[in-house]
Coordinates of C-alpha atoms in Angstrom, one line a residue:
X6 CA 89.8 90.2 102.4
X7 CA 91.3 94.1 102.6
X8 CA 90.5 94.6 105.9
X9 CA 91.2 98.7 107.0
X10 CA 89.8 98.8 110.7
X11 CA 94.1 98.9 111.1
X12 CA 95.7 97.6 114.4
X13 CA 99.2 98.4 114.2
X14 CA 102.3 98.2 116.5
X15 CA 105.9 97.3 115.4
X16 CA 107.1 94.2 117.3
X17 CA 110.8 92.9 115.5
X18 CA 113.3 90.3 117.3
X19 CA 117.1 91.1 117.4
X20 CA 120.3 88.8 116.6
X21 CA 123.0 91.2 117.8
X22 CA 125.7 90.3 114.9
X23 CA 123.2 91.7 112.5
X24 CA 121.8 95.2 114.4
X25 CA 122.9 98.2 115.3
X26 CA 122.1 102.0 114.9
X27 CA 123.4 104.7 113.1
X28 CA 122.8 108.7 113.8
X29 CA 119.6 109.9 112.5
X30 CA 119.2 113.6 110.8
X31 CA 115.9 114.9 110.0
X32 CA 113.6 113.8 107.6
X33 CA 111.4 116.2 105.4
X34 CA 108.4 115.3 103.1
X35 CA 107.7 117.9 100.3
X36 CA 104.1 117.8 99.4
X37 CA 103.9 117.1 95.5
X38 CA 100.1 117.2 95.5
X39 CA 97.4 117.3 97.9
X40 CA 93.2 117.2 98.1
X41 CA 93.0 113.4 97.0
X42 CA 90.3 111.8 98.3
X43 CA 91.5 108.3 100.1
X44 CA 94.5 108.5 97.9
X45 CA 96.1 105.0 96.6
X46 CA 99.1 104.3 94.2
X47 CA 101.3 106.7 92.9
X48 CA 103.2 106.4 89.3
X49 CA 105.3 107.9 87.2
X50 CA 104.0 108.2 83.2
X51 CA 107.0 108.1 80.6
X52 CA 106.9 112.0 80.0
X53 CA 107.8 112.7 83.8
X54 CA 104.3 113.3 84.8
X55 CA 103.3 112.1 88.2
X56 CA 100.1 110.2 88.4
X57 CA 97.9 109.4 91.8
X58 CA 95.1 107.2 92.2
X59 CA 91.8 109.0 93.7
X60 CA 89.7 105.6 94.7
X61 CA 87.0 108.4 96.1
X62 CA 84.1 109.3 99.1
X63 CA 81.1 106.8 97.4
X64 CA 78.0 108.9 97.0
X65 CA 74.2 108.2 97.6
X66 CA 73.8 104.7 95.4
X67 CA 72.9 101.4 96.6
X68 CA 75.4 99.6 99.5
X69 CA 76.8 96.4 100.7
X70 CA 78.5 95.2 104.1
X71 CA 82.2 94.9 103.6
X72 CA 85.1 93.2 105.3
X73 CA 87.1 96.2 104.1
X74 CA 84.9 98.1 107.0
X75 CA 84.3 95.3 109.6
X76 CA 80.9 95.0 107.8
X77 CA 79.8 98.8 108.2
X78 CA 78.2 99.3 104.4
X79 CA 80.2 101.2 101.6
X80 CA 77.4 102.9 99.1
X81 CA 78.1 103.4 95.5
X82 CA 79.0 106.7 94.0
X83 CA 80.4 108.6 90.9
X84 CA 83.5 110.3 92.7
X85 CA 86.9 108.6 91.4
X86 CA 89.6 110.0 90.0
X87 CA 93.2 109.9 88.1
X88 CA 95.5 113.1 89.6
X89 CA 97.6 114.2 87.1
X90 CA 100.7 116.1 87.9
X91 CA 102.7 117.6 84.7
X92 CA 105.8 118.2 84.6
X93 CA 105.3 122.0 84.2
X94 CA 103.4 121.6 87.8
X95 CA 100.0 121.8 86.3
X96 CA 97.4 119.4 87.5
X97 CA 94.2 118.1 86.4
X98 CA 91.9 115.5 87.3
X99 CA 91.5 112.4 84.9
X100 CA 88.8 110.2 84.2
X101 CA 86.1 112.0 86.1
X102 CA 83.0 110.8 88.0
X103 CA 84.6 107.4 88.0
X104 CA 82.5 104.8 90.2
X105 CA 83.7 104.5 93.6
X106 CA 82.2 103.1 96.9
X107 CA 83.1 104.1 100.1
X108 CA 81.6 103.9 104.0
X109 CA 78.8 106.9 104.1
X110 CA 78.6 110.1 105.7
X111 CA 82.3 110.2 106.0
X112 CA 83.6 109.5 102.9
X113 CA 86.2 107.3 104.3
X114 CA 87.9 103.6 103.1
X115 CA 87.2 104.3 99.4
X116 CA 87.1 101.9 96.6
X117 CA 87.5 102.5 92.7
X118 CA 90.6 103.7 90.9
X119 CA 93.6 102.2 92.7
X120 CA 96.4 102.2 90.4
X121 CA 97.7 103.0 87.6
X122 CA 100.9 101.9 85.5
X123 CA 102.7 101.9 82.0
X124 CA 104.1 99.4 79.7
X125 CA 107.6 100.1 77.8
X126 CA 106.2 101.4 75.2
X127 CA 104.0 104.1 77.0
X128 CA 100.8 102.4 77.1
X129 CA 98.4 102.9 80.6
X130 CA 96.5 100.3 82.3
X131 CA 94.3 101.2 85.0
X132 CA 93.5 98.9 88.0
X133 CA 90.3 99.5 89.9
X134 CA 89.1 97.9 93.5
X135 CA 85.7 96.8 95.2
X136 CA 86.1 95.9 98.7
X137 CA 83.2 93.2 98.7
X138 CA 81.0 90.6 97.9
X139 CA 81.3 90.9 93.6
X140 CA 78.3 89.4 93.2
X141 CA 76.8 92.5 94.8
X142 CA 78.6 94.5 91.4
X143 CA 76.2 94.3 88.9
X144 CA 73.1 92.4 87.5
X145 CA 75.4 90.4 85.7
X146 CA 77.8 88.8 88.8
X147 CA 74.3 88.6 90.8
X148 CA 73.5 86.0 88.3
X149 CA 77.0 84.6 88.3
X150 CA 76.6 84.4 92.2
X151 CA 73.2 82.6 92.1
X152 CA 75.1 79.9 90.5
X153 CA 78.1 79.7 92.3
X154 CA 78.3 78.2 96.4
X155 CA 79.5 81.2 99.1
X156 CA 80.8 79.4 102.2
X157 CA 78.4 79.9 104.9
X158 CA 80.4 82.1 107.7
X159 CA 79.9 84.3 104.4
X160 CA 76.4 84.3 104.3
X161 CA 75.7 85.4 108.0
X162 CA 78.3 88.6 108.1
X163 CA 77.9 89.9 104.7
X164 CA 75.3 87.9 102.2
X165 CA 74.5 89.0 99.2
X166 CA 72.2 91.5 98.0
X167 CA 68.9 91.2 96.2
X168 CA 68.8 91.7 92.9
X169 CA 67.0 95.2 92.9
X170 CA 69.7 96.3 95.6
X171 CA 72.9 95.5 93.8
X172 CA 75.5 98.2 93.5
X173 CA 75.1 98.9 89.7
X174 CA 79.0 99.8 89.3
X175 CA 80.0 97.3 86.3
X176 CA 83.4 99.0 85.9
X177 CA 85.2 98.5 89.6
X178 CA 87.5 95.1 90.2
X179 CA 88.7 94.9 86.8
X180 CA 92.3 95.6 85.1
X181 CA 92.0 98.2 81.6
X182 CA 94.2 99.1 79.3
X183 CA 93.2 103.1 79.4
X184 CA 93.8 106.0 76.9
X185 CA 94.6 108.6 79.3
X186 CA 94.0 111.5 76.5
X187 CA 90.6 109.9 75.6
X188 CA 89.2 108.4 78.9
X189 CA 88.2 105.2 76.3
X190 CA 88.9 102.2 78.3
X191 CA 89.4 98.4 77.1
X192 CA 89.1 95.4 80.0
X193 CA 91.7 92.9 80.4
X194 CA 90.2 91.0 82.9
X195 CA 87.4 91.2 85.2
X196 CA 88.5 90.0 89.2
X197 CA 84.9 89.8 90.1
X198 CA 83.8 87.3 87.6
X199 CA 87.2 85.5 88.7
X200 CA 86.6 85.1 92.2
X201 CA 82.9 84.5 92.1
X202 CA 84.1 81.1 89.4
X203 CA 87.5 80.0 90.9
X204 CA 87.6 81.7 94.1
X205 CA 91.7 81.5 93.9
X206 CA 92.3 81.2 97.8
X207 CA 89.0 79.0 98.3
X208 CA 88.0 80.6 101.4
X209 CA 85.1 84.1 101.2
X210 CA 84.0 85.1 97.9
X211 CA 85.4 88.8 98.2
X212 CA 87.4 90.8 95.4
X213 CA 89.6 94.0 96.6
X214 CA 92.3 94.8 93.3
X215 CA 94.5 97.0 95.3
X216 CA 98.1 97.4 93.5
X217 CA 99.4 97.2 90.0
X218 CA 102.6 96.7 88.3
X219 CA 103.8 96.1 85.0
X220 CA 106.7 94.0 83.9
X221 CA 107.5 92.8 80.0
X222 CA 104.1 91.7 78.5
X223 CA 102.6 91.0 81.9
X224 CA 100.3 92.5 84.5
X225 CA 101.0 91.9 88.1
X226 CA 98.0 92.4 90.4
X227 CA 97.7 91.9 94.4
X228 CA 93.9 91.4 95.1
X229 CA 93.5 92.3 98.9
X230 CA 90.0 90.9 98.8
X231 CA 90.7 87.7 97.2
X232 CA 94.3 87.0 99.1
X233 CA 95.7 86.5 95.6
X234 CA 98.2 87.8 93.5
X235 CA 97.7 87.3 89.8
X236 CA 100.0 87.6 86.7
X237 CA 98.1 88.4 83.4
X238 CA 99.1 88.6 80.2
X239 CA 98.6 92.6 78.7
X240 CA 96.5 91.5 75.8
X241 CA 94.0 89.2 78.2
X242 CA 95.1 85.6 76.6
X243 CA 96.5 83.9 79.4
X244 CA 96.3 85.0 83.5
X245 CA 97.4 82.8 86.5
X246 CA 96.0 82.8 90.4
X247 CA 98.4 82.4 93.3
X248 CA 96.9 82.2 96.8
X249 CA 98.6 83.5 99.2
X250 CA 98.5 81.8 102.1
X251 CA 97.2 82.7 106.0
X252 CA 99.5 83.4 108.9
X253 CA 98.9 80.8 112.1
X254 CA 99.3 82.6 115.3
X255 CA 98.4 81.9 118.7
X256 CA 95.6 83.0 120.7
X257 CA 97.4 84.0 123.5
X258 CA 98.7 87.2 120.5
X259 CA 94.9 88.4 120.8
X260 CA 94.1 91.0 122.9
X261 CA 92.6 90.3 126.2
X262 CA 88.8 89.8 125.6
X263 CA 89.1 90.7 121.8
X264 CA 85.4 89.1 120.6
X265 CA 86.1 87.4 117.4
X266 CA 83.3 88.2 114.8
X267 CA 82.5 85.5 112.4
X268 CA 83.6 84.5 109.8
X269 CA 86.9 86.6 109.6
X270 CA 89.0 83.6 110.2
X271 CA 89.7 80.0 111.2
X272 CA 89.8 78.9 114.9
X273 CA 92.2 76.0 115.2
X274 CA 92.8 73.0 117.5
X275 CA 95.9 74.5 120.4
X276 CA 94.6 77.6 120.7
X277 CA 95.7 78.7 117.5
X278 CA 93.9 81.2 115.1
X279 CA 94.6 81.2 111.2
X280 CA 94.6 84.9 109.7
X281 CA 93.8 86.1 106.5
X282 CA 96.9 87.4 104.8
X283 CA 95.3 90.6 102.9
X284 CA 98.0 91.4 100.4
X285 CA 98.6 94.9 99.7
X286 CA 101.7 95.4 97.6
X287 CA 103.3 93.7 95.2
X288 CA 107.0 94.8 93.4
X289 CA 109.1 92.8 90.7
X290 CA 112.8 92.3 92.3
X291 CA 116.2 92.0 91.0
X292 CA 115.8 88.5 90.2
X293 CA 112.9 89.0 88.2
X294 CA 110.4 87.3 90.9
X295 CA 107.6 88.9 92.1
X296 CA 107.6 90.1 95.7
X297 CA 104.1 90.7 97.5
X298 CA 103.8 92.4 101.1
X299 CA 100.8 91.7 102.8
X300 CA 98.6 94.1 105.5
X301 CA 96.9 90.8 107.4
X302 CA 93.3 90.5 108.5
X303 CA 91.5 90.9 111.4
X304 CA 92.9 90.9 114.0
X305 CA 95.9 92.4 112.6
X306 CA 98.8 91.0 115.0
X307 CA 101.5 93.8 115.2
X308 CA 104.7 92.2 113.8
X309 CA 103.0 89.6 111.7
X310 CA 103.3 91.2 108.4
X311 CA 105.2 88.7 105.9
X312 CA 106.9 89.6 102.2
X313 CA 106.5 86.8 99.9
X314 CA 108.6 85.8 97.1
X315 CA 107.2 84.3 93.9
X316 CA 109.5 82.5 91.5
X317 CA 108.7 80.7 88.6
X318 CA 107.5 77.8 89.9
X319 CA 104.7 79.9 90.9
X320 CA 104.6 79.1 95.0
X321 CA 104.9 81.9 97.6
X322 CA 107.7 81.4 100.3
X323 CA 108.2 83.7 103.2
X324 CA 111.2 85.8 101.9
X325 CA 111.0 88.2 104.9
X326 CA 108.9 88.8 108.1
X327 CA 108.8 91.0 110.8
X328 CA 106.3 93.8 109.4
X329 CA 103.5 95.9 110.6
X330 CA 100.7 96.2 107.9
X331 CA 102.6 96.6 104.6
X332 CA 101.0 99.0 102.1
X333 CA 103.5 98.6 99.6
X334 CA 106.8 98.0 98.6
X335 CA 109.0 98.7 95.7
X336 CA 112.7 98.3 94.2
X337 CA 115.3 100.8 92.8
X338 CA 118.2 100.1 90.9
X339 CA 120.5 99.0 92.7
X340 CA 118.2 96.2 94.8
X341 CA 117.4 97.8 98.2
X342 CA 113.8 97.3 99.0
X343 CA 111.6 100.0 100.4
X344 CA 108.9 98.5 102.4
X345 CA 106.2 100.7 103.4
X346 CA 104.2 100.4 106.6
X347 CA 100.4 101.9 106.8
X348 CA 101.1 102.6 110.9
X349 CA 103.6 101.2 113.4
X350 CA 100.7 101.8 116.2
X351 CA 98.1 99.9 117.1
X352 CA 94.8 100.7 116.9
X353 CA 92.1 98.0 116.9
X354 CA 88.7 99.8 116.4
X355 CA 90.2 103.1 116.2
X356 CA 90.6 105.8 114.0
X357 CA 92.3 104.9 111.3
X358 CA 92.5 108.4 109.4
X359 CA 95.9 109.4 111.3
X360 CA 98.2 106.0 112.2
X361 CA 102.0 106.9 112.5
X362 CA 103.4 105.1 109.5
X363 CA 107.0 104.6 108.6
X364 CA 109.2 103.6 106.0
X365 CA 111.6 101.0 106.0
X366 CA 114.7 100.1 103.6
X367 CA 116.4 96.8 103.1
X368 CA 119.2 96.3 101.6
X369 CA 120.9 93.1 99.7
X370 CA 122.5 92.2 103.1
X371 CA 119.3 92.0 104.3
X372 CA 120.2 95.5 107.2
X373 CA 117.1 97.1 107.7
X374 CA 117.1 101.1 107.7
X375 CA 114.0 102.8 109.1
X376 CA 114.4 105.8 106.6
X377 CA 111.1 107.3 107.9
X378 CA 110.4 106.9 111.4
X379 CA 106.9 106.5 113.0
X380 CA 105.9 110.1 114.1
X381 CA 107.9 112.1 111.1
X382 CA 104.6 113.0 109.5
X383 CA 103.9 109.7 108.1
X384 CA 100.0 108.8 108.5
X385 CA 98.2 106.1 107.0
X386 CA 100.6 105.8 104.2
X387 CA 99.3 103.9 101.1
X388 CA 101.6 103.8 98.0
X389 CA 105.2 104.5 97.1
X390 CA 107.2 104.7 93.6
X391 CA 110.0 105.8 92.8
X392 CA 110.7 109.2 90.4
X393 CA 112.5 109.4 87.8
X394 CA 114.8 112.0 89.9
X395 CA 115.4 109.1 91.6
X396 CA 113.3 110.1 95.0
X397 CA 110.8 108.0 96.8
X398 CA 107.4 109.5 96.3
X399 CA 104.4 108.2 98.9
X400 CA 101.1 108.9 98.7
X401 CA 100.1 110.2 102.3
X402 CA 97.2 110.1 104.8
X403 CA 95.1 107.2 102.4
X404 CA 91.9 107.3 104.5
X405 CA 89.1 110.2 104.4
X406 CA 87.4 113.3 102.0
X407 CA 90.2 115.8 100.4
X408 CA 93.0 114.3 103.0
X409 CA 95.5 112.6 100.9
X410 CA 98.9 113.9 99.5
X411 CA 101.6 112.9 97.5
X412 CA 105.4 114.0 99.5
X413 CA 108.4 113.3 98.5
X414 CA 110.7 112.2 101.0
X415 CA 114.0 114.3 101.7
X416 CA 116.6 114.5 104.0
X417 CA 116.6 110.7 104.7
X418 CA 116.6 109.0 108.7
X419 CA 119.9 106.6 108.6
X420 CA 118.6 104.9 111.8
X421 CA 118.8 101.0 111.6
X422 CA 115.8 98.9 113.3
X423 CA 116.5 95.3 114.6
X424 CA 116.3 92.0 111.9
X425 CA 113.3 89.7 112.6
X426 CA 114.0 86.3 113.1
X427 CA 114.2 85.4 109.4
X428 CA 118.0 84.3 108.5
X429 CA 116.2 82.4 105.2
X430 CA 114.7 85.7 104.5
X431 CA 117.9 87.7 104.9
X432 CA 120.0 85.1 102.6
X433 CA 117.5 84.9 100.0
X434 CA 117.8 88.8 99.8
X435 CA 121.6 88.6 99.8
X436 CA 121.1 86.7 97.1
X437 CA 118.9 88.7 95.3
X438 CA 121.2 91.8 95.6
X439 CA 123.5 89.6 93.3
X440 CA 121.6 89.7 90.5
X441 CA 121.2 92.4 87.8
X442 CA 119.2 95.7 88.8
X443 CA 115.8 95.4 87.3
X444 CA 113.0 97.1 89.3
X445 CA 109.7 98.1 89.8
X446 CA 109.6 101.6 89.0
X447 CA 106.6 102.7 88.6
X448 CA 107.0 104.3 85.6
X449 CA 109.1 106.7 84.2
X450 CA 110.3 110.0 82.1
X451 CA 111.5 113.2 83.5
X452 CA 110.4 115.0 86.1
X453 CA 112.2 118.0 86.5
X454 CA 112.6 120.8 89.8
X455 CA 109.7 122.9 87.8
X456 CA 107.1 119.8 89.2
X457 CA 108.9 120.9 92.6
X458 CA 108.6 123.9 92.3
X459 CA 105.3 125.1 90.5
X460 CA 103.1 121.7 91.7
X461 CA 99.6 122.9 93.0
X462 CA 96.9 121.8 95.3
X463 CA 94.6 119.8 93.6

C-alpha cells in the first residue's frame, strides 16, 4: 500500500575498499515550473516539451480511509492536471478538471494523474493513481468487491464503502493511451478491476498506480498500492503481475513504544515484523531488465529501501539496498543510475510537506555519489527524468496545494556516500554497466535554453 505519513533517515554500512569522498561544490536547482498541486512524474514529449503530472487537492465529493494517509479519508474531486511546458517557455494546463482525491481541508497526498510517457513513435499514455480500497471507485468495482473476499485486518482499518457512498471517480487506477491535443482518452487496462480479481501480492485489496514507463511495445507500471509492478502490452492484449515482495526486519528497528495499527503488516515469530514494500519507481536498465525502487510501508525503517531487478524470468532479486524511501529512479546513457530519495530524515507522524530529500548516483562500479545532498533544497522529491539537454529534471516539494516545482539540477555535489552491505548488488551493477546503453528516458525531443529562459509560473 503507498503509504506517505514518511519516516525517513539515511542509515548505509561501509566496506572501506569501496568508500571514500570527494570535494563537494555547490549545487543549484533552476526552477522549470512551479504552482503544481502535489506534483508527481515528470517527462519529456518528443518535441522537447516538458510535461509534469498534477495528481491534485480532491474537492468536496464522497471519501474513503486510505493507507496512503494512515487511514485519515481522501474525498473525491475534479482538480487534476497535465503541466505542459513548451519549448518556447509557454505553459498550459492539460486535461482539466481531471478526477483526483486527496486528504480534505489541506489539499495534501493527492491522487489522480501520476504520469505520463511516450512510445517511439510519439504516442502518450497517461497513468493515473487511487490510494485505496478500488472497490470504493465506482458502482461498478462496488459490485466487483461484493464478490470478491478482502482479508479481514482490511475490513477493521479501512472497509469498504456503501454503495450510495462510493467515490464515483471511474477514470483513476487505470493506464490510457491519451491524445494530448484532443483530451480523448482510450483505457489499456484498469488496476482496480485487477486487484479487486487477482490481488497480485495476495495481501490488502488496495490499488495506488504511481510511475510509468514505456519501453518497445510495453507498458511498465509500479502500483504502490498493490506492491506490484506490472508489464503490459500497449494495445491491452497481454499484461503480467509481479509481486514484489516485503522486507523482514526486527522489532528491536521500531521505535521505542511505536503502537502498531492493524493491519499494516505481519507480526512474526522472533520478534520480527514483515513490511510492505510500497514500490515507487520503476526504470528500464542497460540490460533491458526492469529496475523498481521501492518507498516501504509503515513503519518506514530508515535504510531499508531495496532496488529490485526484474529479468526475464520475471522474479524480483534485490539488486541493491541501503535506501531511504525511493521515489524514483532512472537511467542515462551511459548506465549510471540516479536514485531519488523522497527525505533522508525521519519523521514518523510528521509533517511530510518539507522532508530534506537527496539524490543519489550510481555508477556501473556500483560507487555511490550523493549528487544532491539532504538540505540543498531538496523537499519531498517525487519524480526525476532526464532532458533531452541531457540534465536531470525532478519534480520538487510533491505534497500540498500550489507547492510543487519542476528544477533542474546544476552545478552537481561530487561527494561520495558509503556502499551498503550489498556486494551481490554492486556486481550485478558492474555487470550491468557492461552492456549497451539503453535507458529510461523519459521521453524526448529538444528542449532548448529558450524553455530556460522564458519558462513561467504555472
Amino acid at each position: 500500500m503507498k503509504l506517505k505519513s514518511f519516516a525517513l533517515t539515511s542509515l548505509t554500512f561501509c566496506f572501506t575498499a569501496i568508500c571514500g569522498t570527494l570535494s563537494a561544490q555547490a549545487v543549484s536547482l533552476k526552477p522549470i515550473v512551479e504552482g503544481v498541486s502535489n506534483a508527481r512524474g515528470v517527462s519529456f514529449g518528443p518535441d522537447g516539451s516538458l510535461y509534469v503530472a498534477e495528481p491534485g487537492i480532491g474537492g468536496n465529493g464522497n471519501c474513503q480511509p486510505s493507507p496512503s494517509t494512515l487511514f485519515q479519508p481522501i474525498c473525491a474531486g475534479n482538480t487534476s492536471s497535465l503541466v505542459k511546458v513548451s519549448p518556447d517557455g509557454t505553459t498550459q494546463r492539460l486535461l482539466n478538471n481531471f478526477e483526483s482525491l486527496a486528504e480534505q481541508p489541506t489539499g495534501n497526498q493527492g491522487a489522480g494523474i501520476e504520469d505520463v510517457e511516450f512510445d517511439s513513435k510519439g504516442n502518450a499514455y497517461l497513468l493515473t493513481g487511487y490510494a485505496g480500497y478500488p472497490g470504493n471507485r465506482d458502482s461498478e468495482t462496488f459490485k466487483l468487491g461484493t464478490q470478491s473476499p478482502i482479508p479481514q485486518n482490511q475490513l477493521g482499518s479501512f472497509p469498504p464503502s456503501t454503495a450510495d457512498k462510493v467515490l464515483n471517480t471511474p477514470l483513476l487506477a487505470q493506464l490510457y493511451k491519451v491524445d494530448l491535443k484532443t483530451g480523448a482518452i482510450k483505457s489499456i487496462f484498469d488496476f482496480a478491476k485487477n486487484e479487486i480479481t487477482k490481488n497480485p501480492d495476495k495481501g490488502d485489496v488496495v490499488t495506488n498506480p504511481y510511475d510509468l514507463t514505456i519501453n518497445g511495445d510495453n507498458a511498465y507500471v509500479v502500483d504502490g498500492g498493490g506492491n506490484a509492478a506490472y508489464k503490459i502490452k500497449l494495445d491491452g492484449s497481454k499484461s503480467e503481475a509481479i509481486a514484489i515482495p516485503k522486507t523482514i526486519i526486527s522489532n528491536s528497528a521500531l521505535p521505542p513504544g511505536l503502537k502498531l495499527p492493524p493491519g499494516l503488516l505481519d507480526e512474526l515469530p522472533g520478534g520480527k515484523i514483515a513490511i510492505q514494500a510500497v514500490p515507487t519507481g520503476g526504470a528500464i536498465g542497460p540490460d533491458g531488465a526492469l529496475y523498481v525502487g521501492e518507498y516501504t510501508g509503515f513503519p518506514y525503517p530508515a535504510g531499508k529501501s531495496q532496488i529490485f531487478r526484474i529479468g526475464k524470468d520475471m522474479k524480483p532479486e534485490v539488486f541493491l539496498n541501503g535506501f531511504t524511501h525511493i521515489t524514483d529512479l532512472t537511467f542515462d546513457q551511459k548506465g549510471d543510475l540516479f536514485v531519488l530519495q523522497f527525505s533522508d530524515k525521519s519523521q514518523l507522524g510528521g509533517d511530510i510537506t518539507d522532508l530534506p530529500g537527496s539524490l543519489i548516483e550510481v555508477a556501473p562500479d556500483g560507487t555511490r555519489t550523493t549528487l544532491v545532498a539532504a538540505g540543498q533544497g531538496l523537499d519531498s522529491a517525487d519524480g526525476i527524468a532526464i532532458g533531452p539537454d541531457g540534465k536531470i529534471y525532478i519534480t520538487n516539494q510533491g505534497v500540498g496545494k500550489g507547492r510543487g516545482e519542476v528544477v533542474r539540477v546544476d552545478g552537481i555535489v561530487t561527494k561520495v556516500v558509503p556502499e551498503p552491505g550489498s556486494i551481490v548488488g554492486l556486481l550485478a551493477l558492474a555487470g550491468v554497466g557492461a552492456t549497451a546503453a539503453r535507458a529510461k528516458r523519459k521521453r524526448q525531443g529538444k528542449l532548448g535554453e529558450e524553455l530556460l529562459a522564458k519558462a513561467e509560473t504555472v
